Coordinates of C-alpha atoms in Angstrom, one line a residue:
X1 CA 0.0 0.0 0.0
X2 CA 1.1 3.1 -0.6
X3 CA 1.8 6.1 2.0
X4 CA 2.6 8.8 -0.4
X5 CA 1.3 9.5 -3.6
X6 CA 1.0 12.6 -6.3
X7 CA -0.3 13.1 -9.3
X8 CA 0.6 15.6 -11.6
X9 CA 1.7 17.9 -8.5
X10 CA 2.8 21.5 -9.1
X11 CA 4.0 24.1 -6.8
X12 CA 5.0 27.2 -7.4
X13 CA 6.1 30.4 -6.3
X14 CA 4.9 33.5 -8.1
X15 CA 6.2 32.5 -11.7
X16 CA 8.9 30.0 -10.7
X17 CA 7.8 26.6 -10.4
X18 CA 9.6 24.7 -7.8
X19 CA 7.8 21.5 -8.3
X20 CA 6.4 20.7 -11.6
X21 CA 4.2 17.7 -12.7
X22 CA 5.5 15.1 -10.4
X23 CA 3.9 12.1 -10.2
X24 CA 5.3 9.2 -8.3
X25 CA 4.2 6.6 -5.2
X26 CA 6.1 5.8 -2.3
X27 CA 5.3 2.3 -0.6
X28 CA 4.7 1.8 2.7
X29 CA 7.7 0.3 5.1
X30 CA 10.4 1.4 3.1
X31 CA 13.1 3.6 3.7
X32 CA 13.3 6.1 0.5
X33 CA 16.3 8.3 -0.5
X34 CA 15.1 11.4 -1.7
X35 CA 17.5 12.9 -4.2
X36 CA 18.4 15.9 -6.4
X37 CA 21.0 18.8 -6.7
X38 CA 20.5 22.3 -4.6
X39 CA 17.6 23.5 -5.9
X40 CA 16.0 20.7 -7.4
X41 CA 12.7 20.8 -5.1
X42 CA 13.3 18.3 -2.4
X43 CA 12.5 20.4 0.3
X44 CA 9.9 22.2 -1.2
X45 CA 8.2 18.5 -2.2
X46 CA 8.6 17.6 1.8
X47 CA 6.8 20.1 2.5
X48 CA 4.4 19.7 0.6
X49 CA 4.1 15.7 1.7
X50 CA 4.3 17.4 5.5
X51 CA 1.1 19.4 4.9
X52 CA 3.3 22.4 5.5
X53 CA 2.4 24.0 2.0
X54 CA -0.8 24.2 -0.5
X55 CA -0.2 22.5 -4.2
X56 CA -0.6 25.3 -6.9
X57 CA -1.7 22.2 -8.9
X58 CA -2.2 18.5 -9.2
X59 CA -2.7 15.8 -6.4
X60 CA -1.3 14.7 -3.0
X61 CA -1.8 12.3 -0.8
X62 CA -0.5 10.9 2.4
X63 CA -2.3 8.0 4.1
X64 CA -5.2 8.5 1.5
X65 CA -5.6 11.7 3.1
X66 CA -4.9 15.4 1.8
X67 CA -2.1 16.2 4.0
X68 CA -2.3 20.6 4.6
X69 CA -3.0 21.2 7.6
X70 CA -4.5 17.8 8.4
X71 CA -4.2 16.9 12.0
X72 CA -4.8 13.5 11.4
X73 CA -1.7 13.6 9.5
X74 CA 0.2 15.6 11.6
X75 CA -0.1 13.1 14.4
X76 CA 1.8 10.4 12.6
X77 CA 4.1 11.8 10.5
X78 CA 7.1 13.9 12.2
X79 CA 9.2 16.6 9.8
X80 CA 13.0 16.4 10.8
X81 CA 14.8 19.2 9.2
X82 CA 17.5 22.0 10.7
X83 CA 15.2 24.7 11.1
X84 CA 13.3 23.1 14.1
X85 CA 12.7 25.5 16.6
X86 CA 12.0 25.3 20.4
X87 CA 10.9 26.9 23.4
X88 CA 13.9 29.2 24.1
X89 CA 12.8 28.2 27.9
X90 CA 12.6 24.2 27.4
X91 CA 15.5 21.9 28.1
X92 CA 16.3 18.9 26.0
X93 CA 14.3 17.0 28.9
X94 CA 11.4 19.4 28.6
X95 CA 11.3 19.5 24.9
X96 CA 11.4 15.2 25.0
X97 CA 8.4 15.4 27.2
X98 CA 6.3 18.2 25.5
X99 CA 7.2 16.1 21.9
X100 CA 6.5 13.3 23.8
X101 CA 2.7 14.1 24.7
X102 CA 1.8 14.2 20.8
X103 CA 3.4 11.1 19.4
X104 CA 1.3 7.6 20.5
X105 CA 4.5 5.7 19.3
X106 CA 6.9 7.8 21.3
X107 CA 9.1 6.0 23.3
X108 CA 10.8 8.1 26.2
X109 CA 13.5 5.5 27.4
X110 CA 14.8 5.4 24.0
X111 CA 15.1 9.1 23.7
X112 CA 16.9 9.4 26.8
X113 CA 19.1 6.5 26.3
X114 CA 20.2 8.3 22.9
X115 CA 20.8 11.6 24.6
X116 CA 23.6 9.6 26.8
X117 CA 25.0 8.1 24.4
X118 CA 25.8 11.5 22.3
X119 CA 26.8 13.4 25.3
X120 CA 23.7 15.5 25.4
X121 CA 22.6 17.1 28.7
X122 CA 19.0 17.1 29.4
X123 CA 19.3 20.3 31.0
X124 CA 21.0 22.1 28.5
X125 CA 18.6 24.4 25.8
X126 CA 18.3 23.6 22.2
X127 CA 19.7 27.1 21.3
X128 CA 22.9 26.7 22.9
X129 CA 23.9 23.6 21.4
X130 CA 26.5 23.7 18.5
X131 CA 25.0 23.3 15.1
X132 CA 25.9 19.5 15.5
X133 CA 24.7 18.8 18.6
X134 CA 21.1 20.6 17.4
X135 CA 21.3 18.1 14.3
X136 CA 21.4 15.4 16.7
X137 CA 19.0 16.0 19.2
X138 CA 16.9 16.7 16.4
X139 CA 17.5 13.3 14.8
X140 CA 16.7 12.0 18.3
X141 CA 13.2 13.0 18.1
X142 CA 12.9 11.9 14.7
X143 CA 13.6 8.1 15.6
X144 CA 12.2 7.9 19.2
X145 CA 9.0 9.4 17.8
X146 CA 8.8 6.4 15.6
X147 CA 6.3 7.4 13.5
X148 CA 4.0 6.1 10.9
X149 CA 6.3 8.4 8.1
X150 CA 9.3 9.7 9.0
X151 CA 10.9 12.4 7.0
X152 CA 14.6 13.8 7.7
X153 CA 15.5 16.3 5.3
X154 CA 19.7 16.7 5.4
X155 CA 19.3 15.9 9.2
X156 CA 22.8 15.7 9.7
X157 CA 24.2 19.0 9.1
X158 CA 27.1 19.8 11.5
X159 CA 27.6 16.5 12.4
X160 CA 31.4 15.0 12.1
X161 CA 31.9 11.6 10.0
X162 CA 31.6 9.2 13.9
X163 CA 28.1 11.2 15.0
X164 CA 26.5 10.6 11.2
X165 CA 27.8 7.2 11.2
X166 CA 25.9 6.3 15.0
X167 CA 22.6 8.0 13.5
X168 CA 23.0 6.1 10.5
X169 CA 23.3 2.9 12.5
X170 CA 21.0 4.1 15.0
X171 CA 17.8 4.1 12.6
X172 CA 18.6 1.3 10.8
X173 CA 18.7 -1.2 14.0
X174 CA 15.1 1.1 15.1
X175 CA 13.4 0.6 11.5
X176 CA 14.2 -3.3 11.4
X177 CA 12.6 -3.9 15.0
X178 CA 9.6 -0.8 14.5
X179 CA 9.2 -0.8 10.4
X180 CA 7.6 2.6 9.3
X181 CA 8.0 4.7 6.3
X182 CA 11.0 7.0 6.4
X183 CA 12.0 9.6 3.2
X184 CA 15.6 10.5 3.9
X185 CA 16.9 13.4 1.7
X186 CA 20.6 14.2 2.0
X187 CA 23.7 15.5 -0.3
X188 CA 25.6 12.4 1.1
X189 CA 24.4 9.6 -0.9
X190 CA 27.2 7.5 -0.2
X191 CA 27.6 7.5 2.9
X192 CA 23.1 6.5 3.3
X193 CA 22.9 4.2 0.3
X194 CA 23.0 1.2 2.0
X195 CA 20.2 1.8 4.3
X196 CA 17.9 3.0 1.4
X197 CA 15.9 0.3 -0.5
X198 CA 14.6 3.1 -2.8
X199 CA 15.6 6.2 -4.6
X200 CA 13.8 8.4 -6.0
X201 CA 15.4 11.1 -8.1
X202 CA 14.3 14.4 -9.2
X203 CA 15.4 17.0 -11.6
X204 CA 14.3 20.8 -11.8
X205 CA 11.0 19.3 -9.8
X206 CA 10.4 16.4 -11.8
X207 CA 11.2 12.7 -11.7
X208 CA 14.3 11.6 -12.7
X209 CA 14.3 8.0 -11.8
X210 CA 12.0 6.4 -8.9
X211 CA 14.1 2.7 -8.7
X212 CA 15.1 0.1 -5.9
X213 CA 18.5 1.0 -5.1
X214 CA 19.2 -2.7 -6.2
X215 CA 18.1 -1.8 -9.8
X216 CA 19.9 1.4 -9.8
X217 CA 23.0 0.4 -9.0
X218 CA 22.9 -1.7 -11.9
X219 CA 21.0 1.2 -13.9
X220 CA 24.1 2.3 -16.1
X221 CA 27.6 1.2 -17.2
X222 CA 30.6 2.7 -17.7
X223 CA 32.6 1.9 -21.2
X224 CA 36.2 3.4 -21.2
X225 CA 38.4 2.5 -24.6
X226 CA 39.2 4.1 -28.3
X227 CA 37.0 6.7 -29.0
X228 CA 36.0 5.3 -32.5
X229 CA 35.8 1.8 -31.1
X230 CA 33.4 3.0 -28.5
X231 CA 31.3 5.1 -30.8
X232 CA 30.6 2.3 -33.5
X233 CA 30.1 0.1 -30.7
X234 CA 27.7 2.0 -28.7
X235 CA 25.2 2.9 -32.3
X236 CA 22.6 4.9 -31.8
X237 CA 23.0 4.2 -28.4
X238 CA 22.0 7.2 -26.0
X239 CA 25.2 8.3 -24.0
X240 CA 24.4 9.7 -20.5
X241 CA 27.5 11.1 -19.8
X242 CA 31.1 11.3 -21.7
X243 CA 34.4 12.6 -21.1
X244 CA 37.6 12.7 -22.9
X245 CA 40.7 11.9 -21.4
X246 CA 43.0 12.0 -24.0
X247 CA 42.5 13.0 -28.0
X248 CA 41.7 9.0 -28.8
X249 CA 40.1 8.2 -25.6
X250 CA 36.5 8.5 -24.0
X251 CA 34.7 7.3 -21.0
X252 CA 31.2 6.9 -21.5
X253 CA 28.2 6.3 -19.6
X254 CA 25.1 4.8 -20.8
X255 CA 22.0 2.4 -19.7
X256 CA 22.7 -0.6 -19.1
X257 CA 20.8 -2.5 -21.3
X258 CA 23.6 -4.8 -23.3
X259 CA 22.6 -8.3 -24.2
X260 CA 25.7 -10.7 -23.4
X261 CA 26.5 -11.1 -26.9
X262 CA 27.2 -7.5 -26.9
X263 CA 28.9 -7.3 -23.9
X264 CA 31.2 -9.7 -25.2
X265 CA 31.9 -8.2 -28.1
X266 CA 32.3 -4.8 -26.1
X267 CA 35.3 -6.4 -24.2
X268 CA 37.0 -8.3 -27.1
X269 CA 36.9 -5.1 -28.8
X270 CA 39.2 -4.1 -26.2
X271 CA 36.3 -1.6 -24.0
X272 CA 37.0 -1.5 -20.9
X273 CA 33.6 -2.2 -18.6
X274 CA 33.1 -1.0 -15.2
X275 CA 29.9 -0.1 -12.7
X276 CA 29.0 3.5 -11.8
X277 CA 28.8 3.9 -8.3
X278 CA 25.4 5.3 -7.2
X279 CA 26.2 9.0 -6.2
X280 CA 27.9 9.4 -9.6
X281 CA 25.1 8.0 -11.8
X282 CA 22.6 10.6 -9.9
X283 CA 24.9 13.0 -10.5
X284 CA 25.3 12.1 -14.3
X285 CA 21.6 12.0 -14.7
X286 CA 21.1 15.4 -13.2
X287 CA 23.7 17.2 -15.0
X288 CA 23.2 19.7 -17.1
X289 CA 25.1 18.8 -20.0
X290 CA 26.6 15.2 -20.9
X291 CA 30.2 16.4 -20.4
X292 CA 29.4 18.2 -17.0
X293 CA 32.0 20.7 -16.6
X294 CA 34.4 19.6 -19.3
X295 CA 31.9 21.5 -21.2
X296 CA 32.5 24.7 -20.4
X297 CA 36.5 24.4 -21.5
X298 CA 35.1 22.7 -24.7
X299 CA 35.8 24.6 -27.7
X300 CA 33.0 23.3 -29.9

């Protein structure tokens, strides 16, 4: 069944459109990597799934329900960005126990337990923290509110490598023994792409690619040889990325969708075959030209 679904969605700001015919579902029980360069709508499309904001166009839904400014919503479905903003009054102890009161899932011990663990004191105030140590108490809430659909949006800003690792760790262990829906968006796809089982990608608000990271990671390939070779191989072939390394060599990226015969007769042709890590496919597929920067020095 599915938690989150849209249809056609648009949002927009004055002229600009931020979002812009999006249609996609997202299953419930999974853990979805949200995904897309600075500026490519991710926040704005969590906010939208949040309730925070109104469609200019188009159709969302989160459990069946319109989510703006739906209470019934809002009770199982908790927003974890770096914005989150507290009573300047309320400790870390008061803020777990007002949070707390909202959330039927919330589990107390477990927030409490994770606030020794990262050296937070409960009597300390949210706005003297470090940006880090906000980030993490902020991540806290996320998992010990364990709720129906989680949604961290680059929750780990300010955090060093050993903190973001822990969190990491932290929600997989919680989402195997309490399964719930979580979107995680974040610029640091490989350090969270093997707790995601789906990505979905988006470009200039649209869908790039919605995949199981199992498929995706087997989405393209990289061919690396003589750049005549690799160009009568390839066809008609479309190319999704291509650089030149030297004036009769090219690295190429395309779909993977080679029969074995041909992959054969890639390799005896002396191509060299290799697998594109995840973060640099998205990257690839988001670009906005198939040479990325080499582009710009080109003098075609």
């Amino acid at each position: 069944m599915s938690v989150v679904e849209c249809t056609g969605l648009k949002k927009s700001y004055k002229h600009v459109y931020a979002i812009e015919n999006l249609s996609f579902a997202i299953e419930g029980k999974k853990i979805t990597g949200l995904i897309g360069r600075n500026g490519a709508g991710k926040t704005t499309l969590l906010k939208l799934i949040a309730g925070y904001l109104r469609p200019t166009a188009g159709e969302i839904t989160v459990f069946s329900r319109n989510p703006f400014n739906n209470i019934n919503v809002s009770a199982n479905l908790i927003f974890v960005d770096d914005h989150m903003i507290f009573p300047a009054s309320f400790t870390l102890k008061d803020i777990l126990k007002s949070v707390g009161s909202f959330y039927n899932n919330w589990d107390n011990e477990f927030a409490l337990k994770l606030l020794d663990y990262f050296s937070l004191n409960p009597k300390q105030f949210h706005s003297k923290l470090s940006k880090g140590m906000q980030s993490t108490f902020n991540v806290i809430i996320g998992l010990a509110s364990r709720c129906s659909l989680t949604i961290f949006d680059e929750p780990t800003t300010g955090m060093d490598a050993a903190v973001r690792k822990d969190f990491y760790r932290a929600l997989l262990k919680d989402y195997v023994e309490y399964p719930r829906t979580v979107i995680f968006s974040s610029h640091l796809l490989n350090e969270i792409e093997n707790i995601l089982e789906d990505i979905l990608l988006i470009k200039n608000g649209t869908k790039c690619l919605h995949l199981p990271v199992t498929e995706f990671k087997d989405y393209a390939l990289g061919l690396r040889g003589n750049t005549q070779e690799v160009t009568r191989l390839l066809g008609g072939i479309e190319v999704l990325h291509r650089e030149g390394f030297a004036p009769d060599s090219v690295f190429a990226i395309v779909k993977n969708d080679f029969s074995e015969l041909k992959l054969q007769e890639l390799k005896k042709a002396g191509i060299l075959l290799s697998a594109v890590p995840t973060e640099d496919l998205c990257v690839y597929l988001t670009a906005k030209t198939k040479g990325g920067i080499d582009d710009v020095f080109s003098r075609n």
